[in-house]
PDB file of C-alpha atoms in Angstrom:
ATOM      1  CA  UNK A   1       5.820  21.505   8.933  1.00 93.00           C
ATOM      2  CA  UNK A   2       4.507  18.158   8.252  1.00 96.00           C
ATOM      3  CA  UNK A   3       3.723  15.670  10.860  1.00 97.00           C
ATOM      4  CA  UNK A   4       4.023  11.902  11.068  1.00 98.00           C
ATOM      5  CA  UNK A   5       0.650  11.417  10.705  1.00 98.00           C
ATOM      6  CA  UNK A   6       0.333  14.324   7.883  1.00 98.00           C
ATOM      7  CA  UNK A   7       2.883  12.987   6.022  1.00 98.00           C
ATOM      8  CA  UNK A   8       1.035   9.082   6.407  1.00 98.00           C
ATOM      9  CA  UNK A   9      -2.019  10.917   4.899  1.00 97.00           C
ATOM     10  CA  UNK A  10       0.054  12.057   1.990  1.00 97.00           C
ATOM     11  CA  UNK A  11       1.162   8.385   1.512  1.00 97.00           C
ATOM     12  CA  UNK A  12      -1.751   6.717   1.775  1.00 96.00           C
ATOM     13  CA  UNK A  13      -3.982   9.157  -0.778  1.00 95.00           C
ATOM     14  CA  UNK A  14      -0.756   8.360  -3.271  1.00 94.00           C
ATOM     15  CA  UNK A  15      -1.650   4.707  -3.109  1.00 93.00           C
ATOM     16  CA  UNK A  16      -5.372   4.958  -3.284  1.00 92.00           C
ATOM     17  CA  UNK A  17      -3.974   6.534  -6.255  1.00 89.00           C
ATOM     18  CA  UNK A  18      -1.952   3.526  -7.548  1.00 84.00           C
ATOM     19  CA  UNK A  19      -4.311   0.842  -5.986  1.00 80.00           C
ATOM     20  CA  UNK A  20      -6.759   0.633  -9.151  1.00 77.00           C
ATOM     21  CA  UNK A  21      -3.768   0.357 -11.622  1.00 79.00           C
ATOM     22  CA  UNK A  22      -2.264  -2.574 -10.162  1.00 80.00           C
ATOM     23  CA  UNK A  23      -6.057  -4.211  -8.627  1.00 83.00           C
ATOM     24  CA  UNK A  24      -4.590  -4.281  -5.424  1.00 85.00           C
ATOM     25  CA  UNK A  25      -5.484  -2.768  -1.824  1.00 88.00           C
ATOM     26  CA  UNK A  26      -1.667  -1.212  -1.127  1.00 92.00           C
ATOM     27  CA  UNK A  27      -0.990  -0.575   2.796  1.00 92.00           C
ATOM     28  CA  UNK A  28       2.083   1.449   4.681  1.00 95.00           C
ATOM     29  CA  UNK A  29       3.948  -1.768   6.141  1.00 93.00           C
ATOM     30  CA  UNK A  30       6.682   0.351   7.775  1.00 93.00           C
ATOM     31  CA  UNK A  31       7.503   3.479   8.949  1.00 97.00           C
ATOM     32  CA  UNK A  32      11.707   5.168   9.620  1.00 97.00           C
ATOM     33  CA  UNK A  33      12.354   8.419  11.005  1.00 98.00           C
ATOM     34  CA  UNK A  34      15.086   9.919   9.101  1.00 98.00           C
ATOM     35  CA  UNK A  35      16.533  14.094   9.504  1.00 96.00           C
ATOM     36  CA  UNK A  36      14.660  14.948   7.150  1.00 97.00           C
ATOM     37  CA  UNK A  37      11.182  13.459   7.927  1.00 98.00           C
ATOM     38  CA  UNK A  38      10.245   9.314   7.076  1.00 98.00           C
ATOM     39  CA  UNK A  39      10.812   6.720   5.159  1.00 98.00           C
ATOM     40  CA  UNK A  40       7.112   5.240   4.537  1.00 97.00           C
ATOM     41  CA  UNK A  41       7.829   1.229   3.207  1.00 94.00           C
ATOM     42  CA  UNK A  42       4.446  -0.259   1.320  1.00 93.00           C
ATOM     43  CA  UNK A  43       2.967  -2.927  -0.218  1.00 89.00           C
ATOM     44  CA  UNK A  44       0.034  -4.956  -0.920  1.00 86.00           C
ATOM     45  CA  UNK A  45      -2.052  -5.671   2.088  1.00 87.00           C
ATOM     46  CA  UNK A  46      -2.005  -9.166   2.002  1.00 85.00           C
ATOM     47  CA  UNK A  47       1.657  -9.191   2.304  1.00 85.00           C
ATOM     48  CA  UNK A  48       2.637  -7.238   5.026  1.00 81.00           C
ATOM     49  CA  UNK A  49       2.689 -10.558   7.124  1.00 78.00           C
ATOM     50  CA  UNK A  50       3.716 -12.885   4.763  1.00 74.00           C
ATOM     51  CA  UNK A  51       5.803 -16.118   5.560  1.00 70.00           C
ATOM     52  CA  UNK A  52       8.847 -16.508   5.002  1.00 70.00           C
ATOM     53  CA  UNK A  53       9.561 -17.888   1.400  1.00 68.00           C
ATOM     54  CA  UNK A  54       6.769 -16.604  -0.107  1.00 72.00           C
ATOM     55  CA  UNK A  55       6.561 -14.471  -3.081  1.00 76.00           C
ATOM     56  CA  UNK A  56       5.517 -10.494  -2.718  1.00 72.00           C
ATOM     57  CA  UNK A  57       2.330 -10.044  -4.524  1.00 75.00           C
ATOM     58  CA  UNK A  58       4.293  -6.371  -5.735  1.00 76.00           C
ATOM     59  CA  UNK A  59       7.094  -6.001  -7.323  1.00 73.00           C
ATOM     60  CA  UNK A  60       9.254  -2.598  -7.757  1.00 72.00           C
ATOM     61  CA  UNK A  61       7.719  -0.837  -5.009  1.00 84.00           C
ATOM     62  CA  UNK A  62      10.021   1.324  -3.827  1.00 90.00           C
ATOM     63  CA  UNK A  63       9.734   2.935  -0.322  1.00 95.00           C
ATOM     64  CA  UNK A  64       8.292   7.026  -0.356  1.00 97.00           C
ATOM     65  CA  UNK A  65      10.297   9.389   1.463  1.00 98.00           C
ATOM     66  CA  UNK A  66       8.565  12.402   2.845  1.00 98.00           C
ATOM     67  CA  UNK A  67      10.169  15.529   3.815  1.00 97.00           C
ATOM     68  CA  UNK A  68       8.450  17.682   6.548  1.00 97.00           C
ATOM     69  CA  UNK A  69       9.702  20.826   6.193  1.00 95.00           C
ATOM     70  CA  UNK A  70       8.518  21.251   2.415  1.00 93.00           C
ATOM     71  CA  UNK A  71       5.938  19.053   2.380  1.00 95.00           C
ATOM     72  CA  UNK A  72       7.340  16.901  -0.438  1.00 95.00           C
ATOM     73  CA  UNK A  73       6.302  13.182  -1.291  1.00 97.00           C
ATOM     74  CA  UNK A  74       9.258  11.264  -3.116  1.00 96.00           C
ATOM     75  CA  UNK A  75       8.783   8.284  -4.718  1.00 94.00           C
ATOM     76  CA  UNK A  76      12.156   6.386  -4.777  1.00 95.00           C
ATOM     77  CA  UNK A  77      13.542   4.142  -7.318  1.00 91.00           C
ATOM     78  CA  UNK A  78      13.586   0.395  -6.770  1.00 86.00           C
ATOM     79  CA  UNK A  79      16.663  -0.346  -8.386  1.00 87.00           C
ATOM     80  CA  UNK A  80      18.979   2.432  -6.445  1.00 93.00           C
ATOM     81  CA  UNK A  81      19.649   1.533  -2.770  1.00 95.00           C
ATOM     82  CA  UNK A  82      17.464   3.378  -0.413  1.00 96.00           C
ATOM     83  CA  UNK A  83      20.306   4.806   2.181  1.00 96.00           C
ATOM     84  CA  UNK A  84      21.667   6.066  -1.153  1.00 97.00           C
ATOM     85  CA  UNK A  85      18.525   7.860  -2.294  1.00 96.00           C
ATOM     86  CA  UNK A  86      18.398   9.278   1.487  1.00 97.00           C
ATOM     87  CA  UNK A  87      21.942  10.314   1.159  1.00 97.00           C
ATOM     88  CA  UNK A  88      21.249  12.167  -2.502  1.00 96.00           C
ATOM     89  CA  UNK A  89      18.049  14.191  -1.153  1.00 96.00           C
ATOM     90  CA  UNK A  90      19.837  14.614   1.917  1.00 96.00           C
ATOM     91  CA  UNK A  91      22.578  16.410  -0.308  1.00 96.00           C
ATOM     92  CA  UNK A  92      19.487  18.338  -2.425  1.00 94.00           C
ATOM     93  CA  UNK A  93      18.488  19.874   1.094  1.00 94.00           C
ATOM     94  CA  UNK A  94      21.568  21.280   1.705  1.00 92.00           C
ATOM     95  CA  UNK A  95      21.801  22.554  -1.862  1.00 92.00           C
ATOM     96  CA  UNK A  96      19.063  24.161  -1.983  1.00 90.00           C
ATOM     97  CA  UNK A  97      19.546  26.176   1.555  1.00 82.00           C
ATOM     98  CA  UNK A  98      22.940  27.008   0.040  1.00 72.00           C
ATOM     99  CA  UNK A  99      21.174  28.741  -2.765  1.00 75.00           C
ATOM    100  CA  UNK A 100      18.376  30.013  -0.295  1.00 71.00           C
ATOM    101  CA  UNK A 101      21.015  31.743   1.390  1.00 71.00           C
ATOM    102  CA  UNK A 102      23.475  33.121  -1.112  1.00 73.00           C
ATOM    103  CA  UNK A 103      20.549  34.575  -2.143  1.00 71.00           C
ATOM    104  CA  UNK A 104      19.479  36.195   0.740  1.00 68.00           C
ATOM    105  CA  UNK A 105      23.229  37.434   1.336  1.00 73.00           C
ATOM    106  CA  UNK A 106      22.959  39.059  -2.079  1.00 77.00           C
ATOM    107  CA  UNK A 107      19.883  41.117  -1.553  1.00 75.00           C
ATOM    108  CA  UNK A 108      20.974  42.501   1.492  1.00 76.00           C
ATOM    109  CA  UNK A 109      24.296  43.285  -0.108  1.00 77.00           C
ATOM    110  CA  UNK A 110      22.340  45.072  -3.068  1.00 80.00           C
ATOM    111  CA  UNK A 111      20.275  46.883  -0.701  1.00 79.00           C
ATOM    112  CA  UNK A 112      22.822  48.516   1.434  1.00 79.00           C
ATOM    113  CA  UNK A 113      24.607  49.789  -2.115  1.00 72.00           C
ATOM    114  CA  UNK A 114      24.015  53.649  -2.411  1.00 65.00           C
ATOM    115  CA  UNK A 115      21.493  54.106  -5.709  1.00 58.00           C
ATOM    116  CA  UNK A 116      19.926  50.290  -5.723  1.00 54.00           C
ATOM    117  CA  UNK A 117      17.987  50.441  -3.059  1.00 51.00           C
ATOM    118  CA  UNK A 118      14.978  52.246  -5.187  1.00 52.00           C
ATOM    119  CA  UNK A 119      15.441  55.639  -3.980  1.00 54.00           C
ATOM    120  CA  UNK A 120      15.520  58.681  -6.986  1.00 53.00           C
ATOM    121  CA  UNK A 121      17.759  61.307  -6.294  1.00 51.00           C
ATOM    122  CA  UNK A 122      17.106  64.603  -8.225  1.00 57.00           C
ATOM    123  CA  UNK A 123      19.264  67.493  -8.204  1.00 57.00           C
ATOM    124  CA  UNK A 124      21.992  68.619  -5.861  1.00 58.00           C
TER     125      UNK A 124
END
């Protein structure tokens, strides 16, 4: 289980990453809790207190979302709405406990069956 400031280290190695491709220095402007973890906003440095009315010096940076359970860094898409792209992981989460758990149902199931549990029975 991640924690906030875990999950900022995750963030913040990913745009080390992507600072040299775009000749930048990219900075976490904003942080939101959501159920699954936090929404971590960037963008250049120079712009996290920029006036009103003037340009971004980054464009099509969307927001990361970082789940703390799994440990999973999402980048988002720019172009899809961000309580959208919450909504849709949020939906992947409960999909994939779903699964988790039919699963786990099932392999109890097969275990308590006579003969599938593993155990050879010779003779009478």
């Amino acid at each position: 289980m991640l924690t906030e400031d875990e999950a900022r280290r995750l963030v913040l190695r990913e745009l080390a990453q992507s600072a040299g491709a775009v000749h930048l220095d990219l900075a976490i402007s904003r942080v939101e809790p959501v159920s699954f973890g936090w929404v971590f906003h960037w963008c250049a440095r120079q712009d996290i207190d920029r006036p009103a009315g003037r340009r971004p010096s980054l464009g099509g940076n969307g927001p990361f979302l970082v789940d703390r359970k799994n440990k999973r860094l999402i980048r988002t898409a720019p172009g899809k709405p961000l309580p959208q792209q919450i909504a849709d992981y949020e939906r992947r989460l409960r999909r994939e406990t779903h699964s988790r758990n039919a699963a786990a149902k099932r392999a109890v199931r097969q275990s308590q069956q006579p003969g599938l549990s593993g155990d050879i029975h010779v003779g009478p």
